Amino acid sequence: VSIPFALSLRDGRAAGLFWDNPARQIWDLGQTQLDEWKLTAASGDIDLYLFVGPTVPEVVGNYTRLTGRIPMPPRWALGYQPCRYRYETAARVEEVAQRFRQRKIPCDVLYLDIHHMDGYRVFTFGKGFPMATELMKRLRSDGFRVVTIVDPGVKDDPRFGVLNRGLEVDAFVKNADGTADFIGEVWPGKARFPDFLRAETRAWWGREQAALTRQGVAGFWNHMNAPSNFARPDKTLAPEAIHRTEHGTLPHVEAHNLYGMQMARASREGSLAAAPDQRPFVITRATYAGGQRDAVVWTGDHSSTWDQLRDSVQMLLNLGVSGVAFCGGNVGGFPDNTTPELFVRWMQFAAFTPFFRNHSHLGTTDQEPWALGPTVEAIIRRSIEQRYQLLQLYYCLVAEARETGAPIVRPLFWHYANDPIAVARGDQFLVGRDLLVAPVLEQGSVARAVYLPNETWYDFWTDERIEGGCHHLAEAPLDRIPIFVRGGAILPLIGAAQNSESQDLCEVTLNVWPGLNDGFVWYEDDGETQAFDQGDWHRRRIRLARQGQRLILTLGAASGPRASKVQVWRVILHGIPGKARVSVNGERMDVVRMPENRMIALDIPNSSGEIRIKYGPA
């Protein structure tokens, strides 16, 4: 992923610099000369954009207004997604699916890596998957979607229909002299590489990909699209290979950083052509600035080590402020063998990342939730269930990212740019505005220091009130990840289920902590189609304000033509030390008091009009 964008923060004031040039670049940001930035590119134009803020959200908002924002994904894309570089037969895939359901572990998506193909020929199924369409139907009936890997290297086999149809439209990257196709080597052996910088090539690729859509494949995992080529020491195409674009020819050395993005573009456009009413789901390993318009990004082949777990936190935060709001990593690590403790800590962290997928290499320790013993399985099940309880919150944050460019998981400096300690903490993050997550990143740790910015915070697990502006030692036994909620937080929870589409939105629990909140936007649509783009959605802003000694929780009047699925709001008001008086739209309400937990609860029938809940000391 090559995004030549940097964010500067000085005395709480933010600015951003974007060099729109896909050539190889070197950025020296105060390394050689402390007060000097030196930017160098091997070729191309000096096409610079300066974003002056002054806030971080304004900088990223303007950057994404220029480069584009994420599309609305299908809701199931926010669910848990296991993957393995060893699901070699349909029987093995079905066995894994059955074990997820038998063990009551939520799961939405299963992946097929390169072993599903016929001799690694793209867009095919091999002997291990003799009746792929029927397999997809059976898995779909049990609530699973299937995503297949799609590599760009097309096997150079004169009997291969995909190759021949590509040759008919002259789809491939050329040698330096432009007279013949460039030949490299990847998984299928000798291969040609589609020239995705050509519109004709992208259209052809989409037509080929449609064969998988017709068989029931729900999404496309673009891999090896740096592009990778085993035949050269630098593992990519020759720098002098030729791409043909609508603006003229480009040598590969100048097009390299665009290749993965344009492949993802072809995949998304092909998905829309094959199923115009459905939301595409495309994942990419390589991309350039603006690639967030077409695909989710995952961060490649992390190793199963504690160092790489720590690195992955900062990588995802950097991607988020670079426009790639929907991103994730290979949970548990891909090469090397994970350990029970490392796997638990990685899964606990990843359950809060936008894209939640684990993946492991051929010959390494299995990483299905049950593979490392019953203790690990029980902890992992709870982490995944918690993700599903928060799934509608993530869906609302995805809708916000689509509108504003704001990342779903945010570095602390997103909201606390004037706090130098918060700015420096890259090992903890915010989910939206109100949820602070501090993953455990050190082997053997049963506690960790968490910096809480200068506000009132509440321990998510114990409801202990903590004043911020300092570090707090948080307990972190193996079955717990430190989580804190900001005073004024409005946190919606829904019931966990075995997959996202079987979740019931009829009753939503709104957890509310004392403080102020200028607005959380509740969002609903059908979760699958493009109808939201024609206005078929439902929104309402939920606020928390103070009036003297009392707080007012306001569910604003609904907007949009879509009817909400919510029938009852179960409101839990935290931080209530004694007796309280509660009214809804001016009428006294009977409530359930939980004095031992300093909470009160009430159920409110949903309506499209404004709902005002006023509460405070009796």
Coordinates of C-alpha atoms in Angstrom, one line a residue:
V1 CA 0.0 0.0 0.0
S2 CA 1.6 3.2 -1.2
I3 CA -0.1 6.4 0.0
P4 CA 2.1 9.5 -0.2
F5 CA 0.2 11.4 2.4
A6 CA 1.5 12.8 5.7
L7 CA -0.2 14.4 8.7
S8 CA 1.6 17.1 10.7
L9 CA 0.5 18.1 14.2
R10 CA 2.0 21.0 16.0
D11 CA 0.6 22.6 19.2
G12 CA -2.7 20.9 18.4
R13 CA -3.0 22.3 14.9
A14 CA -3.0 19.8 12.1
A15 CA -2.0 20.0 8.4
G16 CA -1.7 17.4 5.7
L17 CA 0.5 17.0 2.6
F18 CA -0.4 14.7 -0.3
W19 CA 1.9 14.2 -3.3
D20 CA -0.3 12.8 -6.0
N21 CA 2.5 10.9 -7.8
P22 CA 2.5 7.0 -7.9
A23 CA 6.3 6.8 -8.7
R24 CA 8.8 5.5 -6.3
Q25 CA 9.3 8.2 -3.6
I26 CA 11.5 8.9 -0.6
W27 CA 10.1 11.1 2.2
D28 CA 12.7 12.4 4.7
L29 CA 10.6 14.0 7.4
G30 CA 13.1 15.8 9.6
Q31 CA 15.5 12.8 9.7
T32 CA 18.4 14.5 7.9
Q33 CA 17.5 18.1 8.9
L34 CA 15.3 18.5 11.9
D35 CA 13.2 21.4 10.6
E36 CA 13.1 20.3 7.0
W37 CA 11.0 17.9 5.0
K38 CA 12.7 16.6 1.8
L39 CA 10.5 14.7 -0.7
T40 CA 12.1 13.0 -3.7
A41 CA 10.4 11.0 -6.6
A42 CA 12.1 9.0 -9.3
S43 CA 9.8 10.5 -11.9
G44 CA 6.4 12.2 -12.5
D45 CA 5.0 15.6 -11.7
I46 CA 5.2 17.7 -8.6
D47 CA 1.5 17.7 -7.9
L48 CA 1.2 18.7 -4.2
Y49 CA -1.9 19.3 -2.1
L50 CA -1.7 21.0 1.2
F51 CA -4.6 20.7 3.7
V52 CA -4.4 23.3 6.4
G53 CA -7.0 22.0 8.9
P54 CA -6.7 23.2 11.6
T55 CA -8.2 20.0 13.1
V56 CA -7.2 16.4 12.3
P57 CA -10.8 15.6 11.2
E58 CA -10.9 18.6 8.9
V59 CA -7.6 17.6 7.3
V60 CA -8.6 14.0 6.7
G61 CA -12.1 15.1 5.6
N62 CA -10.6 17.3 3.0
Y63 CA -8.1 14.7 1.9
T64 CA -10.8 12.1 1.4
R65 CA -13.1 14.6 -0.3
L66 CA -10.3 14.8 -2.9
T67 CA -9.3 11.1 -3.1
G68 CA -12.6 9.5 -2.3
R69 CA -14.3 7.7 0.6
I70 CA -15.2 4.1 1.3
P71 CA -18.4 2.7 -0.2
M72 CA -21.1 1.3 1.9
P73 CA -20.2 -2.4 2.4
P74 CA -22.7 -5.2 2.9
R75 CA -23.4 -5.5 6.6
W76 CA -22.1 -9.1 6.7
A77 CA -18.6 -7.8 5.8
L78 CA -18.4 -6.5 9.4
G79 CA -18.7 -10.0 10.8
Y80 CA -16.1 -12.5 11.8
Q81 CA -14.2 -14.1 8.8
P82 CA -11.8 -17.0 9.3
C83 CA -9.4 -18.0 6.5
R84 CA -6.8 -20.8 6.2
Y85 CA -4.2 -21.5 3.5
R86 CA -5.2 -25.2 3.7
Y87 CA -8.9 -25.5 2.9
E88 CA -8.2 -27.8 -0.1
T89 CA -11.6 -29.5 -0.6
A90 CA -15.2 -28.7 -0.4
A91 CA -15.6 -31.4 2.4
R92 CA -13.0 -29.6 4.5
V93 CA -14.8 -26.2 4.1
E94 CA -18.1 -27.7 5.0
E95 CA -16.5 -29.4 8.0
V96 CA -15.2 -26.1 9.3
A97 CA -18.6 -24.4 8.7
Q98 CA -20.4 -27.2 10.6
R99 CA -18.0 -26.9 13.6
F100 CA -18.7 -23.1 13.8
R101 CA -22.4 -23.7 14.0
Q102 CA -22.1 -26.7 16.3
R103 CA -19.9 -24.8 18.7
K104 CA -22.1 -21.7 18.6
I105 CA -19.3 -19.4 17.5
P106 CA -20.5 -16.5 15.3
C107 CA -19.2 -16.4 11.8
D108 CA -20.2 -14.7 8.5
V109 CA -17.6 -15.5 5.9
L110 CA -15.4 -18.4 4.8
Y111 CA -12.5 -18.0 2.5
L112 CA -11.0 -20.1 -0.3
D113 CA -7.3 -19.6 -0.8
I114 CA -5.4 -20.8 -3.9
H115 CA -6.0 -24.5 -3.4
H116 CA -9.6 -24.2 -4.6
M117 CA -8.4 -23.5 -8.2
D118 CA -7.7 -25.8 -11.0
G119 CA -3.9 -25.7 -11.2
Y120 CA -4.0 -22.2 -9.9
R121 CA -5.9 -20.9 -12.9
V122 CA -7.8 -17.8 -11.9
F123 CA -11.6 -18.0 -11.9
T124 CA -11.7 -21.8 -11.8
F125 CA -12.5 -24.5 -9.3
G126 CA -10.4 -27.7 -9.2
K127 CA -11.1 -31.3 -8.5
G128 CA -11.5 -30.7 -4.7
F129 CA -14.6 -28.6 -5.5
P130 CA -16.4 -30.6 -8.1
M131 CA -19.9 -29.0 -7.6
A132 CA -19.0 -25.5 -6.5
T133 CA -22.4 -24.0 -7.1
E134 CA -24.1 -26.5 -4.9
L135 CA -21.5 -26.0 -2.2
M136 CA -22.1 -22.2 -2.2
K137 CA -25.9 -22.8 -1.9
R138 CA -25.4 -25.2 1.1
L139 CA -23.1 -22.8 2.9
R140 CA -25.4 -19.8 2.1
S141 CA -28.4 -21.7 3.5
D142 CA -26.4 -22.0 6.8
G143 CA -25.6 -18.3 6.9
F144 CA -22.2 -18.3 5.4
R145 CA -20.9 -16.2 2.5
V146 CA -17.8 -17.4 0.5
V147 CA -15.0 -15.2 -0.6
T148 CA -12.4 -16.6 -3.1
I149 CA -8.9 -15.5 -3.7
V150 CA -8.2 -13.9 -7.1
D151 CA -4.6 -13.5 -8.3
P152 CA -3.8 -11.4 -11.4
G153 CA -1.3 -13.9 -13.0
V154 CA -3.2 -15.7 -15.8
K155 CA -1.7 -19.1 -16.6
D156 CA 0.0 -19.1 -20.0
D157 CA -1.8 -22.1 -21.3
P158 CA -3.2 -22.0 -24.8
R159 CA -6.1 -24.3 -23.7
F160 CA -7.2 -21.9 -21.0
G161 CA -10.3 -19.9 -22.0
V162 CA -9.6 -16.9 -19.7
L163 CA -6.2 -16.5 -21.3
N164 CA -7.6 -16.8 -24.8
R165 CA -10.4 -14.3 -24.2
G166 CA -7.8 -11.9 -22.7
L167 CA -5.6 -12.3 -25.8
E168 CA -8.6 -11.4 -28.0
V169 CA -8.9 -8.0 -26.3
D170 CA -5.1 -7.5 -26.0
A171 CA -5.5 -7.4 -22.2
F172 CA -1.9 -7.9 -21.0
V173 CA 1.1 -5.9 -20.0
K174 CA 3.7 -5.7 -22.8
N175 CA 7.5 -6.1 -23.0
A176 CA 9.6 -3.0 -23.2
D177 CA 9.4 -2.9 -27.0
G178 CA 5.6 -3.2 -26.9
T179 CA 5.5 -6.1 -29.4
A180 CA 4.8 -9.0 -27.2
D181 CA 3.2 -9.7 -23.8
F182 CA 5.4 -9.7 -20.7
I183 CA 5.7 -13.3 -19.3
G184 CA 6.4 -13.8 -15.6
E185 CA 5.9 -16.6 -13.1
V186 CA 3.6 -17.0 -10.2
W187 CA 1.5 -19.9 -8.7
P188 CA 0.2 -21.3 -12.0
G189 CA 3.7 -21.2 -13.5
K190 CA 4.3 -19.1 -16.6
A191 CA 1.8 -16.3 -16.6
R192 CA 0.7 -13.1 -18.2
F193 CA -0.4 -10.0 -16.3
P194 CA -3.5 -8.1 -17.1
D195 CA -2.9 -4.4 -17.8
F196 CA -5.5 -3.0 -15.4
L197 CA -4.6 0.5 -16.4
R198 CA -6.6 -0.1 -19.6
A199 CA -10.4 0.3 -19.4
E200 CA -10.8 -2.6 -21.9
T201 CA -8.8 -4.9 -19.6
R202 CA -10.9 -4.0 -16.6
A203 CA -14.1 -4.7 -18.4
W204 CA -12.8 -8.1 -19.7
W205 CA -11.7 -9.0 -16.1
G206 CA -15.1 -8.2 -14.8
R207 CA -16.7 -10.4 -17.3
E208 CA -14.5 -13.3 -16.3
Q209 CA -15.1 -12.7 -12.6
A210 CA -18.8 -12.9 -13.2
A211 CA -18.5 -16.6 -13.6
L212 CA -17.7 -16.8 -9.9
T213 CA -20.6 -14.5 -9.0
R214 CA -23.0 -16.9 -11.0
Q215 CA -21.7 -19.8 -8.9
G216 CA -22.5 -18.0 -5.7
V217 CA -19.2 -16.4 -4.7
A218 CA -20.0 -13.3 -2.5
G219 CA -16.7 -11.5 -2.6
F220 CA -13.2 -11.3 -4.1
W221 CA -9.9 -11.3 -2.4
N222 CA -7.3 -9.6 -4.6
H223 CA -3.9 -11.0 -3.7
M224 CA -0.4 -11.0 -5.3
N225 CA -1.4 -7.7 -6.9
A226 CA 1.7 -5.6 -6.0
P227 CA 2.1 -7.3 -8.6
S228 CA 4.1 -10.3 -7.6
N229 CA 6.4 -12.2 -10.0
F230 CA 8.6 -15.1 -8.8
A231 CA 10.8 -14.9 -11.9
R232 CA 12.8 -11.8 -10.9
P233 CA 14.9 -11.0 -7.9
D234 CA 12.8 -7.9 -7.1
K235 CA 9.7 -10.2 -7.2
T236 CA 7.7 -7.9 -9.5
L237 CA 7.4 -7.0 -13.2
A238 CA 10.3 -5.7 -15.1
P239 CA 10.6 -1.9 -14.6
E240 CA 10.6 -1.3 -18.4
A241 CA 7.5 -3.4 -19.1
I242 CA 4.8 -1.3 -20.8
H243 CA 1.3 -0.3 -19.6
R244 CA -1.0 1.4 -22.0
T245 CA -3.4 4.0 -20.5
E246 CA -5.8 6.5 -22.0
H247 CA -3.1 9.1 -21.4
G248 CA -0.4 7.2 -23.2
T249 CA 2.1 4.5 -22.2
L250 CA 3.8 4.1 -18.9
P251 CA 6.8 1.9 -17.9
H252 CA 6.0 -0.4 -15.1
V253 CA 8.3 1.4 -12.7
E254 CA 5.9 4.4 -12.9
A255 CA 2.7 2.3 -12.8
H256 CA 3.7 -0.2 -10.1
N257 CA 2.0 1.6 -7.2
L258 CA -1.2 1.9 -9.3
Y259 CA -1.5 -1.8 -10.3
G260 CA -3.2 -3.2 -7.2
M261 CA -5.6 -0.2 -7.0
Q262 CA -6.7 -0.7 -10.6
M263 CA -7.1 -4.4 -10.2
A264 CA -9.4 -3.7 -7.2
R265 CA -11.3 -1.2 -9.4
A266 CA -11.7 -3.9 -12.0
S267 CA -13.0 -6.3 -9.4
R268 CA -15.5 -3.8 -8.0
E269 CA -16.7 -2.7 -11.4
G270 CA -17.1 -6.3 -12.4
S271 CA -19.1 -7.1 -9.3
L272 CA -21.5 -4.2 -10.0
A273 CA -21.9 -5.3 -13.6
A274 CA -22.7 -8.8 -12.6
A275 CA -25.0 -7.9 -9.7
P276 CA -26.0 -4.2 -10.1
D277 CA -28.3 -4.2 -7.1
Q278 CA -25.8 -5.8 -4.6
R279 CA -23.0 -4.1 -2.8
P280 CA -19.6 -5.5 -3.9
F281 CA -17.1 -6.9 -1.3
V282 CA -13.5 -6.6 -2.6
I283 CA -10.3 -7.0 -0.5
T284 CA -6.9 -5.9 -1.7
R285 CA -3.4 -6.2 -0.5
A286 CA -1.9 -3.4 -2.7
T287 CA -3.4 0.0 -3.5
Y288 CA -2.6 3.7 -3.9
A289 CA -4.2 6.9 -2.6
G290 CA -7.9 6.7 -3.4
G291 CA -8.0 2.9 -3.4
Q292 CA -10.5 3.0 -0.5
R293 CA -13.2 3.8 -3.1
D294 CA -13.0 0.2 -4.3
A295 CA -11.7 -2.2 -1.7
V296 CA -11.1 -3.1 1.9
V297 CA -7.3 -3.2 2.7
W298 CA -5.7 -5.9 4.8
T299 CA -2.1 -5.5 5.9
G300 CA -0.5 -8.5 4.4
D301 CA 1.4 -11.4 5.9
H302 CA 2.0 -10.5 9.6
S303 CA 4.1 -13.2 11.3
S304 CA 2.8 -14.8 14.5
T305 CA 5.0 -12.8 16.8
W306 CA 4.3 -10.2 19.6
D307 CA 6.3 -7.6 17.7
Q308 CA 4.1 -8.0 14.6
L309 CA 1.0 -7.8 16.8
R310 CA 2.3 -4.4 18.2
D311 CA 3.1 -3.2 14.7
S312 CA -0.4 -4.0 13.4
V313 CA -2.1 -1.6 15.8
Q314 CA -0.1 1.4 14.4
M315 CA -0.5 0.2 10.8
L316 CA -4.3 0.2 11.1
L317 CA -4.4 3.6 12.7
N318 CA -2.1 5.0 10.0
L319 CA -4.3 3.5 7.3
G320 CA -7.4 5.0 8.9
V321 CA -6.1 8.5 8.9
S322 CA -4.9 8.0 5.3
G323 CA -8.5 7.5 4.0
V324 CA -8.6 3.7 4.4
A325 CA -11.3 3.6 7.0
F326 CA -12.2 -0.1 6.4
C327 CA -9.1 -2.1 7.1
G328 CA -7.7 -5.0 9.1
G329 CA -4.9 -7.5 9.4
N330 CA -4.2 -11.2 9.3
V331 CA -5.3 -12.0 12.9
G332 CA -3.0 -14.4 14.7
G333 CA -0.3 -14.0 12.1
F334 CA 0.1 -15.8 8.8
P335 CA 3.6 -17.4 8.8
D336 CA 5.1 -19.0 12.0
N337 CA 3.2 -20.8 14.7
T338 CA 0.9 -18.8 17.1
T339 CA 0.6 -19.6 20.8
P340 CA -2.6 -19.8 22.8
E341 CA -1.7 -16.5 24.6
L342 CA -0.7 -14.6 21.5
F343 CA -3.8 -15.8 19.6
V344 CA -6.1 -14.7 22.4
R345 CA -4.6 -11.3 22.6
W346 CA -4.6 -10.8 18.8
M347 CA -8.2 -11.9 18.6
Q348 CA -9.2 -9.6 21.5
F349 CA -7.6 -6.7 19.7
A350 CA -8.9 -7.6 16.2
A351 CA -12.5 -7.9 17.4
F352 CA -12.5 -4.1 17.5
T353 CA -10.9 -3.5 14.1
P354 CA -13.2 -2.8 11.1
F355 CA -12.2 -5.8 9.0
F356 CA -12.1 -8.9 11.3
R357 CA -10.4 -11.8 9.6
N358 CA -7.8 -14.3 10.8
H359 CA -5.5 -16.2 8.4
S360 CA -2.7 -18.7 8.7
H361 CA -0.1 -20.4 6.5
L362 CA 0.2 -23.9 5.2
G363 CA 1.9 -26.1 7.8
T364 CA 1.4 -23.8 10.8
T365 CA -0.7 -24.2 13.9
D366 CA -4.4 -24.2 13.2
Q367 CA -6.1 -21.0 14.2
E368 CA -9.8 -21.9 14.2
P369 CA -11.2 -20.7 17.6
W370 CA -11.3 -24.3 18.9
A371 CA -7.9 -25.4 17.7
L372 CA -5.9 -24.3 20.8
G373 CA -8.0 -25.9 23.5
P374 CA -11.2 -25.3 25.4
T375 CA -10.0 -22.4 27.5
V376 CA -8.9 -20.4 24.5
E377 CA -12.1 -21.4 22.6
A378 CA -14.3 -20.0 25.4
I379 CA -12.4 -16.7 25.5
I380 CA -12.4 -16.3 21.7
R381 CA -16.1 -17.1 21.6
R382 CA -16.8 -14.3 24.0
S383 CA -14.6 -11.9 22.0
I384 CA -16.5 -12.7 18.8
E385 CA -19.9 -12.5 20.5
Q386 CA -18.9 -9.1 21.8
R387 CA -18.1 -8.0 18.3
Y388 CA -21.5 -9.0 17.2
Q389 CA -23.1 -7.2 20.1
L390 CA -21.3 -4.1 18.8
L391 CA -22.0 -4.8 15.1
Q392 CA -24.6 -2.1 14.7
L393 CA -22.3 0.5 16.2
Y394 CA -19.7 -0.4 13.6
Y395 CA -22.4 -0.2 10.9
C396 CA -23.2 3.3 12.0
L397 CA -19.5 4.2 12.0
V398 CA -19.1 2.8 8.5
A399 CA -22.0 5.1 7.4
E400 CA -20.2 8.0 9.1
A401 CA -16.9 7.1 7.3
R402 CA -18.7 7.0 4.0
E403 CA -20.1 10.5 4.6
T404 CA -17.1 12.3 6.3
G405 CA -13.9 10.1 5.7
A406 CA -13.6 9.7 9.5
P407 CA -11.8 6.4 10.4
I408 CA -13.8 3.8 12.3
V409 CA -10.9 3.1 14.7
R410 CA -9.1 6.3 15.6
P411 CA -5.8 7.3 17.1
L412 CA -6.2 9.3 20.3
F413 CA -5.0 12.4 18.6
W414 CA -8.1 12.4 16.4
H415 CA -10.1 13.8 19.4
Y416 CA -7.2 14.9 21.7
A417 CA -4.8 16.8 19.5
N418 CA -3.9 19.2 22.2
D419 CA -2.8 16.4 24.6
P420 CA 0.9 15.5 23.8
I421 CA 0.6 12.2 25.7
A422 CA -2.5 11.2 23.8
V423 CA -0.8 12.1 20.6
A424 CA 2.1 9.8 21.4
R425 CA 0.1 6.8 22.3
G426 CA 0.1 4.5 19.3
D427 CA -0.7 1.3 21.3
Q428 CA -4.4 2.2 22.1
F429 CA -7.2 3.6 20.1
L430 CA -10.8 4.8 20.0
V431 CA -13.7 3.1 18.4
G432 CA -15.7 6.1 17.2
R433 CA -15.8 8.9 19.8
D434 CA -16.6 7.1 23.0
L435 CA -15.0 3.7 23.3
L436 CA -11.3 3.5 24.2
V437 CA -9.5 0.1 23.6
A438 CA -6.1 -0.8 25.0
P439 CA -5.0 -4.1 23.6
V440 CA -2.5 -6.3 25.6
L441 CA 0.7 -6.4 23.5
E442 CA 3.3 -7.9 25.8
Q443 CA 3.7 -11.6 26.5
G444 CA 2.8 -12.6 30.0
S445 CA 1.0 -9.3 30.9
V446 CA -1.9 -9.5 33.3
A447 CA -2.2 -5.7 33.5
R448 CA -1.2 -2.7 31.4
A449 CA -0.9 1.1 31.7
V450 CA -3.6 2.9 29.8
Y451 CA -3.6 6.6 29.2
L452 CA -7.0 8.2 29.7
P453 CA -7.3 11.7 28.2
N454 CA -8.5 14.6 30.4
E455 CA -12.2 13.6 30.7
T456 CA -14.2 11.3 33.0
W457 CA -14.0 7.7 32.0
Y458 CA -15.7 4.5 33.1
D459 CA -14.2 1.0 33.1
F460 CA -16.4 -1.0 30.6
W461 CA -16.1 -4.2 32.7
T462 CA -16.7 -2.8 36.3
D463 CA -18.3 0.6 35.6
E464 CA -15.6 2.2 37.9
R465 CA -15.5 6.0 37.4
I466 CA -12.0 7.2 36.6
E467 CA -10.8 10.8 36.1
G468 CA -8.6 11.1 33.1
G469 CA -5.5 13.2 32.3
C470 CA -3.2 10.5 33.6
H471 CA -2.2 6.8 33.2
H472 CA -4.3 4.1 34.8
L473 CA -3.1 0.6 35.6
A474 CA -5.8 -1.6 34.1
E475 CA -6.2 -5.3 35.1
A476 CA -5.9 -7.6 32.0
P477 CA -6.2 -11.2 32.9
L478 CA -6.1 -13.5 29.8
D479 CA -9.9 -13.3 29.4
R480 CA -10.1 -9.5 29.4
I481 CA -9.0 -6.6 27.2
P482 CA -9.0 -3.2 28.9
I483 CA -11.9 -1.1 27.5
F484 CA -13.1 2.3 28.8
V485 CA -16.1 4.4 27.9
R486 CA -16.0 8.2 27.9
G487 CA -18.4 10.1 30.2
G488 CA -21.3 11.0 28.0
A489 CA -20.9 7.8 25.9
I490 CA -24.0 6.4 24.2
L491 CA -23.2 2.8 23.3
P492 CA -25.8 0.7 21.4
L493 CA -25.6 -3.1 21.9
I494 CA -27.7 -5.7 20.2
G495 CA -28.0 -9.4 20.8
A496 CA -25.2 -11.7 19.5
A497 CA -26.2 -14.3 16.9
Q498 CA -24.5 -16.9 14.8
N499 CA -24.2 -14.5 11.9
S500 CA -25.1 -10.9 11.1
E501 CA -28.3 -11.5 9.1
S502 CA -29.9 -13.5 12.0
Q503 CA -29.3 -10.7 14.4
D504 CA -32.5 -9.1 15.7
L505 CA -32.7 -5.3 15.9
C506 CA -36.1 -5.4 17.5
E507 CA -34.6 -4.5 20.9
V508 CA -31.6 -2.3 21.1
T509 CA -29.8 -1.6 24.4
L510 CA -28.6 2.0 24.7
N511 CA -26.0 2.2 27.5
V512 CA -25.6 5.8 28.6
W513 CA -22.9 7.2 31.0
P514 CA -23.2 10.6 32.6
G515 CA -21.6 13.5 30.7
L516 CA -22.2 15.3 27.4
N517 CA -22.5 14.0 23.9
D518 CA -23.3 16.3 21.0
G519 CA -24.5 13.5 18.8
F520 CA -24.3 9.8 17.9
V521 CA -26.0 9.0 14.6
W522 CA -28.1 5.8 14.5
Y523 CA -28.2 4.5 11.0
E524 CA -30.2 1.6 9.3
D525 CA -30.7 0.4 5.7
D526 CA -31.3 -3.0 4.2
G527 CA -27.6 -4.0 4.6
E528 CA -27.2 -5.5 1.2
T529 CA -28.4 -3.6 -1.8
Q530 CA -27.7 -0.2 -3.4
A531 CA -31.2 1.1 -2.3
F532 CA -29.6 3.3 0.3
D533 CA -28.0 5.3 -2.5
Q534 CA -31.5 6.2 -3.7
G535 CA -32.4 7.4 -0.2
D536 CA -33.8 4.2 1.3
W537 CA -32.3 4.7 4.8
H538 CA -33.2 5.6 8.4
R539 CA -31.3 8.0 10.6
R540 CA -31.7 9.7 14.0
R541 CA -29.3 11.7 16.1
I542 CA -29.0 10.7 19.7
R543 CA -27.7 13.4 22.1
L544 CA -26.9 13.7 25.8
A545 CA -27.1 17.2 27.4
R546 CA -27.2 18.6 30.9
Q547 CA -30.0 20.8 32.4
G548 CA -29.0 21.8 35.9
Q549 CA -28.6 18.6 37.9
R550 CA -30.4 16.5 35.4
L551 CA -29.4 14.9 32.1
I552 CA -31.5 14.8 29.0
L553 CA -31.1 12.0 26.5
T554 CA -32.7 12.9 23.2
L555 CA -33.4 10.5 20.4
G556 CA -34.0 13.0 17.6
A557 CA -36.9 12.6 15.2
A558 CA -36.2 10.0 12.6
S559 CA -35.3 11.0 9.0
G560 CA -35.4 9.0 5.8
P561 CA -38.3 7.0 4.3
R562 CA -37.1 3.6 5.7
A563 CA -38.9 2.3 8.8
S564 CA -36.7 1.3 11.7
K565 CA -36.5 -2.3 12.7
V566 CA -36.2 -1.2 16.3
Q567 CA -39.3 -1.8 18.4
V568 CA -38.0 -1.2 21.9
W569 CA -35.1 0.9 23.2
R570 CA -33.9 -0.6 26.4
V571 CA -32.1 2.3 28.0
I572 CA -29.6 1.6 30.7
L573 CA -28.4 4.7 32.6
H574 CA -25.1 4.2 34.3
G575 CA -23.5 6.2 37.1
I576 CA -26.8 6.7 39.1
P577 CA -25.7 6.6 42.8
G578 CA -29.1 6.8 44.5
K579 CA -32.7 7.4 43.8
A580 CA -33.5 9.0 40.5
R581 CA -36.5 10.5 38.8
V582 CA -37.0 9.6 35.1
S583 CA -39.5 11.1 32.7
V584 CA -40.0 10.3 29.0
N585 CA -41.5 13.2 26.9
G586 CA -42.6 14.8 30.2
E587 CA -44.3 11.7 31.7
R588 CA -42.9 10.0 34.8
M589 CA -41.6 6.5 34.1
D590 CA -41.3 3.4 36.2
V591 CA -37.7 2.1 36.1
V592 CA -35.8 -0.9 37.2
R593 CA -33.2 0.1 39.8
M594 CA -29.9 -1.7 40.1
P595 CA -28.3 0.1 43.0
E596 CA -25.5 -2.3 43.5
N597 CA -24.4 -1.4 39.9
R598 CA -25.4 2.2 40.1
M599 CA -27.7 1.8 37.1
I600 CA -31.3 2.1 36.2
A601 CA -33.1 0.6 33.2
L602 CA -36.2 1.4 31.3
D603 CA -37.9 0.1 28.2
I604 CA -39.2 2.7 25.7
P605 CA -41.3 1.8 22.7
N606 CA -39.8 3.2 19.5
S607 CA -41.4 5.9 17.5
S608 CA -40.3 8.1 14.6
G609 CA -40.9 11.3 16.7
E610 CA -38.5 12.8 19.1
I611 CA -38.0 10.9 22.4
R612 CA -36.7 12.9 25.4
I613 CA -35.6 11.1 28.5
K614 CA -34.9 13.4 31.4
Y615 CA -33.3 12.0 34.5
G616 CA -31.5 13.0 37.7
P617 CA -31.7 13.0 41.5
A618 CA -35.1 12.3 42.9

